[in-house]
Tab-separated table of C-alpha atoms in Angstrom:
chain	number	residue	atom	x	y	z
A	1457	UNK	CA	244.930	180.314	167.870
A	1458	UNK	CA	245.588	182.066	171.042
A	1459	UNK	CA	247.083	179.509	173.861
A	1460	UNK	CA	245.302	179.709	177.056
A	1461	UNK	CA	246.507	177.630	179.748
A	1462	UNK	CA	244.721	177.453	183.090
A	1463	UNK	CA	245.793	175.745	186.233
A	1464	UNK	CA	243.993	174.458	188.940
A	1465	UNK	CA	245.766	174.008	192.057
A	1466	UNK	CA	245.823	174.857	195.643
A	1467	UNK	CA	248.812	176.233	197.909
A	1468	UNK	CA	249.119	173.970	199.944
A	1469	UNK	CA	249.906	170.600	197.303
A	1470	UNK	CA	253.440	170.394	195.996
A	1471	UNK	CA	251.936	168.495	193.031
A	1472	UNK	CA	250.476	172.064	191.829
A	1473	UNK	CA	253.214	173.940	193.439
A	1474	UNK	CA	255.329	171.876	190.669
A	1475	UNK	CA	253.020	172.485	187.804
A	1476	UNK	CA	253.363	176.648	188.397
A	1477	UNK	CA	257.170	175.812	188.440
A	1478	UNK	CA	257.188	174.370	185.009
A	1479	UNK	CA	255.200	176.481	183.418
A	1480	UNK	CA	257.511	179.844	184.869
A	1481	UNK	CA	260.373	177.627	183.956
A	1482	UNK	CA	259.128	177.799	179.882
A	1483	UNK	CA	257.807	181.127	180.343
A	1484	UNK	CA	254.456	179.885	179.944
A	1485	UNK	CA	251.620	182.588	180.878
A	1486	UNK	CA	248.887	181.396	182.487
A	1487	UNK	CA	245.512	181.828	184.907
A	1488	UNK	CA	245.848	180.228	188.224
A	1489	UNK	CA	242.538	179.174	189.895
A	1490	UNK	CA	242.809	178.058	193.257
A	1491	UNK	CA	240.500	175.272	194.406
A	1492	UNK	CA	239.417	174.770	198.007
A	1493	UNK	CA	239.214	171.259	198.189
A	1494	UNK	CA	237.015	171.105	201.336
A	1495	UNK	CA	234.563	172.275	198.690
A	1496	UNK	CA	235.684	171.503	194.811
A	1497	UNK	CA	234.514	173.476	191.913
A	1498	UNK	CA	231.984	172.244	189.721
A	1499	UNK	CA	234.949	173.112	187.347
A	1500	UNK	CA	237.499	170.802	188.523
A	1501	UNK	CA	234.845	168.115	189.062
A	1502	UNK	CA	234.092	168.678	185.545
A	1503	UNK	CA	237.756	168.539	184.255
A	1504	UNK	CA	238.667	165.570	186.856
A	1505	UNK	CA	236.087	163.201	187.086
A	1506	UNK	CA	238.454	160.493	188.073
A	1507	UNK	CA	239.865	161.470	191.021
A	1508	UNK	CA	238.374	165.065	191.382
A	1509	UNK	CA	241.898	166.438	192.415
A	1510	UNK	CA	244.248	169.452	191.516
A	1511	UNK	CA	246.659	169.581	190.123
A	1512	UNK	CA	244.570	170.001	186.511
A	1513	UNK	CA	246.436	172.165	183.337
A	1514	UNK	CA	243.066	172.798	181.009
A	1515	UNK	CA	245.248	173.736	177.861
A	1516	UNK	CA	243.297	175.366	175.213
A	1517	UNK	CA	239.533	173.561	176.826
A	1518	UNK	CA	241.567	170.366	177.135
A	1519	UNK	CA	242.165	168.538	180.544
A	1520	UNK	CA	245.368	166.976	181.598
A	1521	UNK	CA	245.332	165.594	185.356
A	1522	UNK	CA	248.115	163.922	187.403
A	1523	UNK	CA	251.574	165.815	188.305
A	1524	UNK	CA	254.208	163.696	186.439
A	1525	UNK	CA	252.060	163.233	183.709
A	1526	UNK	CA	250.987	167.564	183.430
A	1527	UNK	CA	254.823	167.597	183.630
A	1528	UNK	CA	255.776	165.485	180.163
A	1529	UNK	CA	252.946	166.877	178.468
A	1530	UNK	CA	254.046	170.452	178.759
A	1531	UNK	CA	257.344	169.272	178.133
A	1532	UNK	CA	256.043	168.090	174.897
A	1533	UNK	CA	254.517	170.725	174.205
A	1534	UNK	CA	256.772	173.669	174.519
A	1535	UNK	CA	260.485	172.481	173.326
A	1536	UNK	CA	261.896	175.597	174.948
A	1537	UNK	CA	264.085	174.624	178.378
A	1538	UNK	CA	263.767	171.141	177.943
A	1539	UNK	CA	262.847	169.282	181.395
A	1540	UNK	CA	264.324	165.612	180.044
A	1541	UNK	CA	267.211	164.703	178.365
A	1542	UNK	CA	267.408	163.436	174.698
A	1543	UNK	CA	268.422	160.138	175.424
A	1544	UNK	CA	266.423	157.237	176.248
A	1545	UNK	CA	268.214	155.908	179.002
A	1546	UNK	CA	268.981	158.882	180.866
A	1547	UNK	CA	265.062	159.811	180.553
A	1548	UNK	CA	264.100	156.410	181.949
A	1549	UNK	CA	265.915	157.390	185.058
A	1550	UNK	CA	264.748	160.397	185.342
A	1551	UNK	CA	261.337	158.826	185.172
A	1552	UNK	CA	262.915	156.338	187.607
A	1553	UNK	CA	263.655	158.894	190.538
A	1554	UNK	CA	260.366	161.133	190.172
A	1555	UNK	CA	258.458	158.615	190.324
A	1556	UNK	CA	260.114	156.796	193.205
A	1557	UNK	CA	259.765	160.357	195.344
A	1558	UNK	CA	256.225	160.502	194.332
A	1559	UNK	CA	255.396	156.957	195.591
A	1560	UNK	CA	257.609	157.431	198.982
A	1561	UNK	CA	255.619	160.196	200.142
A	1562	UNK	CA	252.489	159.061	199.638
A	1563	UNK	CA	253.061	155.644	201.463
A	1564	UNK	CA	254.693	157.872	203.983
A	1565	UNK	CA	251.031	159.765	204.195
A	1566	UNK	CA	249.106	156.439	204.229
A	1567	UNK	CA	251.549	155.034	207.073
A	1568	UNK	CA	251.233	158.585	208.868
A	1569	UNK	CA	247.350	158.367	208.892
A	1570	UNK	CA	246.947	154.465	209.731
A	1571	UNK	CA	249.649	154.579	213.053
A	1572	UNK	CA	248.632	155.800	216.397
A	1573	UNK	CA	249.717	158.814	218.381
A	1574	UNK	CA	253.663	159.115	218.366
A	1575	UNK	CA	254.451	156.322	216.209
A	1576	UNK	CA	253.969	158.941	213.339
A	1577	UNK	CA	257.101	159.760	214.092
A	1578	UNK	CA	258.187	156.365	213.288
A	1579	UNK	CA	257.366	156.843	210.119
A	1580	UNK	CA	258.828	160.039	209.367
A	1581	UNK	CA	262.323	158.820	210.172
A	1582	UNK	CA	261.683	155.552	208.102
A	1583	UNK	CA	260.582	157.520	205.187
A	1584	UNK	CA	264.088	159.912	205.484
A	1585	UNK	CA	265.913	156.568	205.895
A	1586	UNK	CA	264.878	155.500	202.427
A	1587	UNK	CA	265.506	159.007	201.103
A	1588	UNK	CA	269.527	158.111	201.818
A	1589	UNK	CA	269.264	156.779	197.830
A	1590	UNK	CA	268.052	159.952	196.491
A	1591	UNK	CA	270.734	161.663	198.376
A	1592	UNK	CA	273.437	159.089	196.984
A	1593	UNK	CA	271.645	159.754	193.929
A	1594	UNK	CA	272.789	163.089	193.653
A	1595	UNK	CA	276.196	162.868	194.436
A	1596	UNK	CA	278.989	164.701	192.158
A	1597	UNK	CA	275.864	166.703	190.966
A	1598	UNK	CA	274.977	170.025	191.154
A	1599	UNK	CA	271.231	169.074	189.631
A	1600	UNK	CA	269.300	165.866	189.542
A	1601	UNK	CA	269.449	167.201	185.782
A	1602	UNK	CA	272.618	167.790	185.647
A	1603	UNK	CA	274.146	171.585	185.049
A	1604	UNK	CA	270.576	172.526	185.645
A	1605	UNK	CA	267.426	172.386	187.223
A	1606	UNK	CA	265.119	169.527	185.110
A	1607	UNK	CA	262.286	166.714	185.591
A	1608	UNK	CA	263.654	165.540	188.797
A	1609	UNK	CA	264.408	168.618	190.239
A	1610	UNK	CA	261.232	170.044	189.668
A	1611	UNK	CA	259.631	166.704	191.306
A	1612	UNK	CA	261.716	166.638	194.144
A	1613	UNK	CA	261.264	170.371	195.105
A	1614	UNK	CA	258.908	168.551	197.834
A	1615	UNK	CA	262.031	167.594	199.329
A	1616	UNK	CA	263.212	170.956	199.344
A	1617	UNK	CA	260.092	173.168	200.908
A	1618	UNK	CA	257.962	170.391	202.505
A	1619	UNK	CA	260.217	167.832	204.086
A	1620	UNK	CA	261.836	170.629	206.513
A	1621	UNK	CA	258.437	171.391	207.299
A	1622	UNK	CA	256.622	167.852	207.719
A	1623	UNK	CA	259.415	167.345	210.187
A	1624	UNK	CA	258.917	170.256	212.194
A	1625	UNK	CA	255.657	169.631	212.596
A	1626	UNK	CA	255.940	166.276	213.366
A	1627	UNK	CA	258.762	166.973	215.801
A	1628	UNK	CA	261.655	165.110	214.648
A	1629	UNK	CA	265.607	165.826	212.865
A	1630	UNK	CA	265.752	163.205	210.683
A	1631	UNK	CA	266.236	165.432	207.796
A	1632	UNK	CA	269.548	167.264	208.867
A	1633	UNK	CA	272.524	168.919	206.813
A	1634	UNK	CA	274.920	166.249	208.540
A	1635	UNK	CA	272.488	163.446	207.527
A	1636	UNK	CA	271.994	165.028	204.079
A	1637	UNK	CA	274.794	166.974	203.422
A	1638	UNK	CA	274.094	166.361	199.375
A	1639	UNK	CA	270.674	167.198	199.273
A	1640	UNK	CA	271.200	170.445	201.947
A	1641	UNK	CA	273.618	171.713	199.198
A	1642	UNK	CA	271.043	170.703	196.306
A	1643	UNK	CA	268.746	173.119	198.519
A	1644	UNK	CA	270.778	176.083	198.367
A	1645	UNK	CA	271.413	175.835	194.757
A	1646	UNK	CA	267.689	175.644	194.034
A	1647	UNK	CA	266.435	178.107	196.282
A	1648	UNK	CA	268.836	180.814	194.335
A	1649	UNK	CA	266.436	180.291	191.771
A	1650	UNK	CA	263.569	183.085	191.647
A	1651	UNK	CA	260.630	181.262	190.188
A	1652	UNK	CA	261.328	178.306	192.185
A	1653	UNK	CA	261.319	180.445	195.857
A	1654	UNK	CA	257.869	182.284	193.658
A	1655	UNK	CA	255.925	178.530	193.882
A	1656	UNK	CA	256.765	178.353	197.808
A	1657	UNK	CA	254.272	178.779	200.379
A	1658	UNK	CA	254.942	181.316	202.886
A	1659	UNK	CA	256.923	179.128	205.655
A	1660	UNK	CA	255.247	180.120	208.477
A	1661	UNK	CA	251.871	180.102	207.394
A	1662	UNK	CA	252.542	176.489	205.660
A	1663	UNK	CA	254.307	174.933	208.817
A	1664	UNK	CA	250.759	176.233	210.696
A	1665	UNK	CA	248.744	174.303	208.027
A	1666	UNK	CA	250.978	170.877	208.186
A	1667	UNK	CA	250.806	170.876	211.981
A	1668	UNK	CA	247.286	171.078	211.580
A	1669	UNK	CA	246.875	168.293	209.088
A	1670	UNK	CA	249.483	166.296	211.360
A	1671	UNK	CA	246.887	166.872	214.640
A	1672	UNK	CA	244.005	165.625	212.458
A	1673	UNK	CA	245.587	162.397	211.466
A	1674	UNK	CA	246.847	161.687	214.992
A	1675	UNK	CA	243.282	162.213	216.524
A	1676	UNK	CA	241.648	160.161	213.655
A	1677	UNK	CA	239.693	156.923	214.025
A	1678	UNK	CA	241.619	154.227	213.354
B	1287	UNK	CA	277.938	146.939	168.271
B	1288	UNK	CA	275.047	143.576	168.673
B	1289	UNK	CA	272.606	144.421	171.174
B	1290	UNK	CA	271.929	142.991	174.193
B	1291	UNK	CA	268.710	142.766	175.654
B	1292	UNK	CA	267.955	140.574	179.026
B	1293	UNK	CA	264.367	140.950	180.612
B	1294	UNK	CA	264.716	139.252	184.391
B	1295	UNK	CA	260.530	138.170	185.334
B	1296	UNK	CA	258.698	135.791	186.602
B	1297	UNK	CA	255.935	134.140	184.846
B	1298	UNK	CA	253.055	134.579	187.545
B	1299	UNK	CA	253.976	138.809	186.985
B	1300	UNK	CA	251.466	140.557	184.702
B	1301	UNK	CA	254.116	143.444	185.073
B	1302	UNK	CA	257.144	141.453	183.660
B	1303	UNK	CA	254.464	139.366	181.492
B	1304	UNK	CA	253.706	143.250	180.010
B	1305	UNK	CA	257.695	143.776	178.967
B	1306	UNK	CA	257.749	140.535	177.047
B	1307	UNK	CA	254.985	141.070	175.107
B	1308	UNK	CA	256.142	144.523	173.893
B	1309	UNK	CA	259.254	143.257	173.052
B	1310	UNK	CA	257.710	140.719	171.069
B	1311	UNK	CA	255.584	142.884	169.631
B	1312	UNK	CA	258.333	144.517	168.335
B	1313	UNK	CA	260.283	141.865	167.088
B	1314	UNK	CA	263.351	142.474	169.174
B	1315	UNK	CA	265.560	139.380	170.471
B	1316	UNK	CA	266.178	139.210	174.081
B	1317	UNK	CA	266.884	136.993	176.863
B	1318	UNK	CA	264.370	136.199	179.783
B	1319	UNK	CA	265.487	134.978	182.796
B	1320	UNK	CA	263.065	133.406	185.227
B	1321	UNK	CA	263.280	134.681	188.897
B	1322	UNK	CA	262.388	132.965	191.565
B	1323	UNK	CA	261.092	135.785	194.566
B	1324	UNK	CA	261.373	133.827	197.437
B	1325	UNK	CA	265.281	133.519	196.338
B	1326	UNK	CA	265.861	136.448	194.335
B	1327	UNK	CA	269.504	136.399	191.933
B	1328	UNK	CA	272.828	138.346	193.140
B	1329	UNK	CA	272.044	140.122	189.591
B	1330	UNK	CA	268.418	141.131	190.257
B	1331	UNK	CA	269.606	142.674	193.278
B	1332	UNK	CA	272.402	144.404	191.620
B	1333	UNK	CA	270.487	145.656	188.767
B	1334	UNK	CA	267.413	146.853	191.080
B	1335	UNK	CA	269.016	147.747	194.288
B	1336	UNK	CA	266.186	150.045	195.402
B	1337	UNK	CA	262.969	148.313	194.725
B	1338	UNK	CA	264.474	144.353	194.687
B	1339	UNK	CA	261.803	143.854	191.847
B	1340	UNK	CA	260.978	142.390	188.440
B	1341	UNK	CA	260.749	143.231	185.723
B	1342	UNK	CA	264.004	144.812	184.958
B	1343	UNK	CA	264.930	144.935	181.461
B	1344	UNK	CA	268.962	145.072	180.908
B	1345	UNK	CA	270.037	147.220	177.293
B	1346	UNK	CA	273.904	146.521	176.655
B	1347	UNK	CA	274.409	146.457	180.566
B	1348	UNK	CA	272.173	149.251	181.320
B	1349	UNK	CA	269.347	148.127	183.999
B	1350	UNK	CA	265.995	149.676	183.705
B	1351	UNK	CA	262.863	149.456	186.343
B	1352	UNK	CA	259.193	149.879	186.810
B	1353	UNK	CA	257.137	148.250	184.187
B	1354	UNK	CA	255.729	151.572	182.989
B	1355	UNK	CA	258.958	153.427	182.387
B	1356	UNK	CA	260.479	150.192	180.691
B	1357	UNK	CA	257.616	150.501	178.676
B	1358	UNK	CA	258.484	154.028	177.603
B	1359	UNK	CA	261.846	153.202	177.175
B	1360	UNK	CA	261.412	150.582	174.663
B	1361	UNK	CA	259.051	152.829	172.324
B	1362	UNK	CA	261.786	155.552	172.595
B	1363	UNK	CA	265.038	152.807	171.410
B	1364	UNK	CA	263.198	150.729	168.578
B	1365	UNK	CA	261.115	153.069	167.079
B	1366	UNK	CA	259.084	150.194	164.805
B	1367	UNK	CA	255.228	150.067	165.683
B	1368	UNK	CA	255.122	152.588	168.218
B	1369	UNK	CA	253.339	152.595	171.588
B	1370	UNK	CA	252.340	155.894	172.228
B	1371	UNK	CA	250.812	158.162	170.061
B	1372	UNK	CA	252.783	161.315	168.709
B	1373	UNK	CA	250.487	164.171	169.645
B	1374	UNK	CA	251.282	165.149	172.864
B	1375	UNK	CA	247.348	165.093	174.100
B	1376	UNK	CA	247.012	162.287	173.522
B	1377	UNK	CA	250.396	160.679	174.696
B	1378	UNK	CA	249.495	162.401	178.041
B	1379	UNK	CA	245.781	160.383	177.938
B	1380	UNK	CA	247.445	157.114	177.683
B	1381	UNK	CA	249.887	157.478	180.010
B	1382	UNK	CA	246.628	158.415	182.399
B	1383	UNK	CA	244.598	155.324	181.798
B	1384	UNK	CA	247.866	153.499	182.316
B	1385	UNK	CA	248.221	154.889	185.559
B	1386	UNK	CA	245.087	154.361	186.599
B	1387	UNK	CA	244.632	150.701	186.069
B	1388	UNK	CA	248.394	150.005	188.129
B	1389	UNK	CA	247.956	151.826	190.477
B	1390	UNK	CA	244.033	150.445	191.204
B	1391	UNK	CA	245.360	147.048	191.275
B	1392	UNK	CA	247.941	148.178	193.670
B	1393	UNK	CA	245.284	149.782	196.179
B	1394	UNK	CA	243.076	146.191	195.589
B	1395	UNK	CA	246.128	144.329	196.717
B	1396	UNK	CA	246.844	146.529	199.949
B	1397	UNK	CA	243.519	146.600	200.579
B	1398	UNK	CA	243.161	142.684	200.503
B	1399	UNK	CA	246.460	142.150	202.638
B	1400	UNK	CA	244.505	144.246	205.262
B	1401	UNK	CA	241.236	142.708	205.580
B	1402	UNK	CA	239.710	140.103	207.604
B	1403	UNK	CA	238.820	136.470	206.140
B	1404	UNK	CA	235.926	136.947	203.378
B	1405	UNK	CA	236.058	140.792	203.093
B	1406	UNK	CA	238.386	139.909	200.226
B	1407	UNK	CA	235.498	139.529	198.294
B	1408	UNK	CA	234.160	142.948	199.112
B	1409	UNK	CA	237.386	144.947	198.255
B	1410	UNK	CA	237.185	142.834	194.900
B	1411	UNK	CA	233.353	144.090	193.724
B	1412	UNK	CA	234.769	147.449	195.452
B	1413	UNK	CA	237.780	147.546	192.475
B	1414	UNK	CA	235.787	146.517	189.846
B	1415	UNK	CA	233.068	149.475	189.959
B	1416	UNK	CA	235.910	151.609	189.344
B	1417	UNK	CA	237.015	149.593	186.613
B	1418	UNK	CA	233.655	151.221	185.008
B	1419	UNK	CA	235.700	154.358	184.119
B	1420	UNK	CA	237.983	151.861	182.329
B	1421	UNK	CA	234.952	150.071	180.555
B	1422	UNK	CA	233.666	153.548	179.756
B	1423	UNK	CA	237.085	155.125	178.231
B	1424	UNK	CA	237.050	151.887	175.582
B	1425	UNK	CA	233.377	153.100	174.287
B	1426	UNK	CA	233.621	153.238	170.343
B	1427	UNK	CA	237.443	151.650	169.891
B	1428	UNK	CA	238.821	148.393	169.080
B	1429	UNK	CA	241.691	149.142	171.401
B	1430	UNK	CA	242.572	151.747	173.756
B	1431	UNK	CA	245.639	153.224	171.854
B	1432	UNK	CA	242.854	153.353	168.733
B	1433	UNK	CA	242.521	150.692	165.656
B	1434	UNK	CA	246.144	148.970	166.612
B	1435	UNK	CA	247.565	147.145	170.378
B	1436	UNK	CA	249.195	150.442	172.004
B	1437	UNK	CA	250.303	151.616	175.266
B	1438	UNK	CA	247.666	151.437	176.964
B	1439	UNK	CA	246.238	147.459	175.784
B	1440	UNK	CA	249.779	146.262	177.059
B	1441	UNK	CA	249.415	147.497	180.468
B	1442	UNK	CA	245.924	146.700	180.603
B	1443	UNK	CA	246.332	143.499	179.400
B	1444	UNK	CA	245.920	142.697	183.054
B	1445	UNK	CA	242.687	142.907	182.655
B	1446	UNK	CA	242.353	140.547	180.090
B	1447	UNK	CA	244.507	137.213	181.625
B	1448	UNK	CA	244.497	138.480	185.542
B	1449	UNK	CA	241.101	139.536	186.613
B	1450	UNK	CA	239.138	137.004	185.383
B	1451	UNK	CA	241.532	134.733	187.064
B	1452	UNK	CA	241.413	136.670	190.704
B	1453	UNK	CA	238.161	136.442	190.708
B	1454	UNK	CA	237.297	133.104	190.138
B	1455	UNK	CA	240.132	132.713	192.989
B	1456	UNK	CA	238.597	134.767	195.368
B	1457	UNK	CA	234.799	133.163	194.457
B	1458	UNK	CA	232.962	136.787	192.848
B	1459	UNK	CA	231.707	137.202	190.207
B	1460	UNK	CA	232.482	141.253	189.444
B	1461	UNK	CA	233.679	141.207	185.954
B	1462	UNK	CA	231.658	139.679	183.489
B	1463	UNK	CA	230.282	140.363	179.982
B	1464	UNK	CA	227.128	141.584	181.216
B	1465	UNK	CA	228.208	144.330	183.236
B	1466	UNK	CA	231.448	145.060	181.419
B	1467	UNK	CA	230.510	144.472	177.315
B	1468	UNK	CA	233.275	146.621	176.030
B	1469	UNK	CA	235.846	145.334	178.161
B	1470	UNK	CA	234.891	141.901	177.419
B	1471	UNK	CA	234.859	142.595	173.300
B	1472	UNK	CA	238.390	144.515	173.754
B	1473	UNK	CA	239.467	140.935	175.410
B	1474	UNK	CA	238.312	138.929	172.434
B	1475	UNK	CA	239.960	141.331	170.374
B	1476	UNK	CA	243.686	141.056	171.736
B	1477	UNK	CA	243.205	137.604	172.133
B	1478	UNK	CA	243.293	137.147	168.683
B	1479	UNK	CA	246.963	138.078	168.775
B	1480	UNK	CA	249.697	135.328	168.925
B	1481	UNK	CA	252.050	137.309	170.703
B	1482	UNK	CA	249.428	138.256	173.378
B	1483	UNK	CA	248.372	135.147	174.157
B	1484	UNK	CA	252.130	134.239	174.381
B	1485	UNK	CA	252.766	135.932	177.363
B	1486	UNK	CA	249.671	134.960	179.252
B	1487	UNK	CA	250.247	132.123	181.580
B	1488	UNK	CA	248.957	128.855	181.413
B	1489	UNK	CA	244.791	129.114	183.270
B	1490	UNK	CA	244.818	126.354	185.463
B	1491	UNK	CA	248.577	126.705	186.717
B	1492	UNK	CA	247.857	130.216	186.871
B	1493	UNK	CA	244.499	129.761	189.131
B	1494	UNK	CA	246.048	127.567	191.276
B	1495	UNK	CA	248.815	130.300	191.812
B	1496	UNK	CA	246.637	132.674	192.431
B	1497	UNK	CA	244.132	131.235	195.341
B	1498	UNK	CA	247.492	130.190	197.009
B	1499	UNK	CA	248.333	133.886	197.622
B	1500	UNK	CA	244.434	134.507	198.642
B	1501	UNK	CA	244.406	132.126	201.379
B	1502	UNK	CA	248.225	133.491	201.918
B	1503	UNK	CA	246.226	137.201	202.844
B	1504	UNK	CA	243.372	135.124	204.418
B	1505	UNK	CA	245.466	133.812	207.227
B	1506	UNK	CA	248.178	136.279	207.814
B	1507	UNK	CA	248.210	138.082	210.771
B	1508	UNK	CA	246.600	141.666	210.723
């Protein structure tokens, strides 16, 4: 049978940004269908009744939803470039650090939409205080993988092309070479890569789209 | 060399109450060392410096977090009655369901930290409609991972021994046989297992625990 693998994402979300990474990293072809979630598809209701969100891989007609878990399925799936190591224990921290970037950031967003005004600023230099483990993390490393870009790496590209951004918009240097020289180096190794600078929004146009996103939580009712 | 296995929980935890039940379910020897939270151990913090948390299962010295991911890494080291299924489909469709159910309990609990006096009891019925996609998933099986305990039963287990317990603690009276009948057979169904009914803590004890932390959210400051 003939493989046909669909995504459905949207350019703004690193958690589909992350999915087209994997799939160029297996040289995996595939149609990209991006959703405008102000108003869904019919398909990605459909294929995400749950939580009616992209990312969604529909591989060969059937569904698979949630980042980390699109991830380990295609990992699965296609042997080739292998995202986690063999062993057991070196995969469990893998799973370990993905999933603890995954869960920072989104209590970083629920913070940033329940403060008022400035204090969202607050909460973007907690959140970079607590990202001092992933950076000790990395140390002596040139990958979160290892030689080479893996699991973790391909989860915490958010680091690498939204974090610099978020705090731009936000208007704060929390996230600084000097504060960060491990990850800042992590950066530059990454971004030599050519699929991973493909699944990057174009930075101006992105930074334009967080600060928007930024204004709407700050003028939100609380 | 003899193994090694420690599990550090505490007995009111369905998440450290998960890992000892799939050790026992597959027969492996460990040790289990009660925590007490208010006054957590030198060694819990050493072994979980980031998240300060049980459960954390120690392998021949190796620490291991997150209930989930210990989960995984005990059905990747003792290979005996697996967890997960082998086709990658459906590995990726239990690992969603597991999800799910953690992570709704989670927003239930932040939700009832933040609420006034008796809105507890509407953030309660609120979590239990969308335990309906749960109820619905079970349609046509014994248990979730199929005609055998798998993945899935363990974490939702919670179900089972916690829900019925929270919400004769909070006074609803959400979850019950008439609204969720599959749910409610699945429960008779693992509770026919020894082991499962091992690692459930004693009712009353465990009700008493329970409405403690409800008045505990009930009169903290907002």
């Amino acid at each position: 049978m003939a493989e046909e693998v669909k995504l459905f994402g949207t350019w703004t979300s690193p958690y589909s940004r992350r999915i087209e990474l994997a799939l160029k990293l297996k040289g995996i072809p595939f149609q990209y269908i991006e959703e405008d979630l102000s108003n869904k598809s019919p398909q990605l209701l459909k294929y995400n009744p749950v939580h009616k969100m992209v990312p969604v891989l529909v591989h060969n007609g059937k569904p698979i939803t949630e980042s980390q878990i699109i991830l380990e399925y295609i990992d699965e799936t296609w042997k080739n470039n292998p995202f986690l190591p063999q062993d057991p224990y070196q995969r469990a921290m893998a799973r370990f650090w993905a999933k603890f970037i995954d869960e920072k950031v989104k209590a970083a967003e629920m913070k940033a939409k329940s403060v008022e005004g400035k204090e969202i600023e607050l909460v973007v230099e907690e959140f970079f205080e607590e990202m001092k483990f992933l950076e000790n993390e990395l140390k002596g490393k040139d990958f979160f993988g290892g030689e080479t870009i893996g699991f973790v790496d391909i989860v915490a590209n958010i680091v690498a092309f939204f974090f610099t951004v978020t705090q731009q918009a936000v208007g704060v240097e929390a996230f600084t070479p000097e504060k960060f020289p491990v990850l800042f180096k992590w950066i530059g190794k990454i971004t030599e890569i050519d699929v991973v600078n493909e699944c990057r929004p174009p930075r101006e146009k992105h930074l334009a789209y967080v600060k928007a996103v930024i204004e709407g939580f700050k003028s939100a009712p609380k």
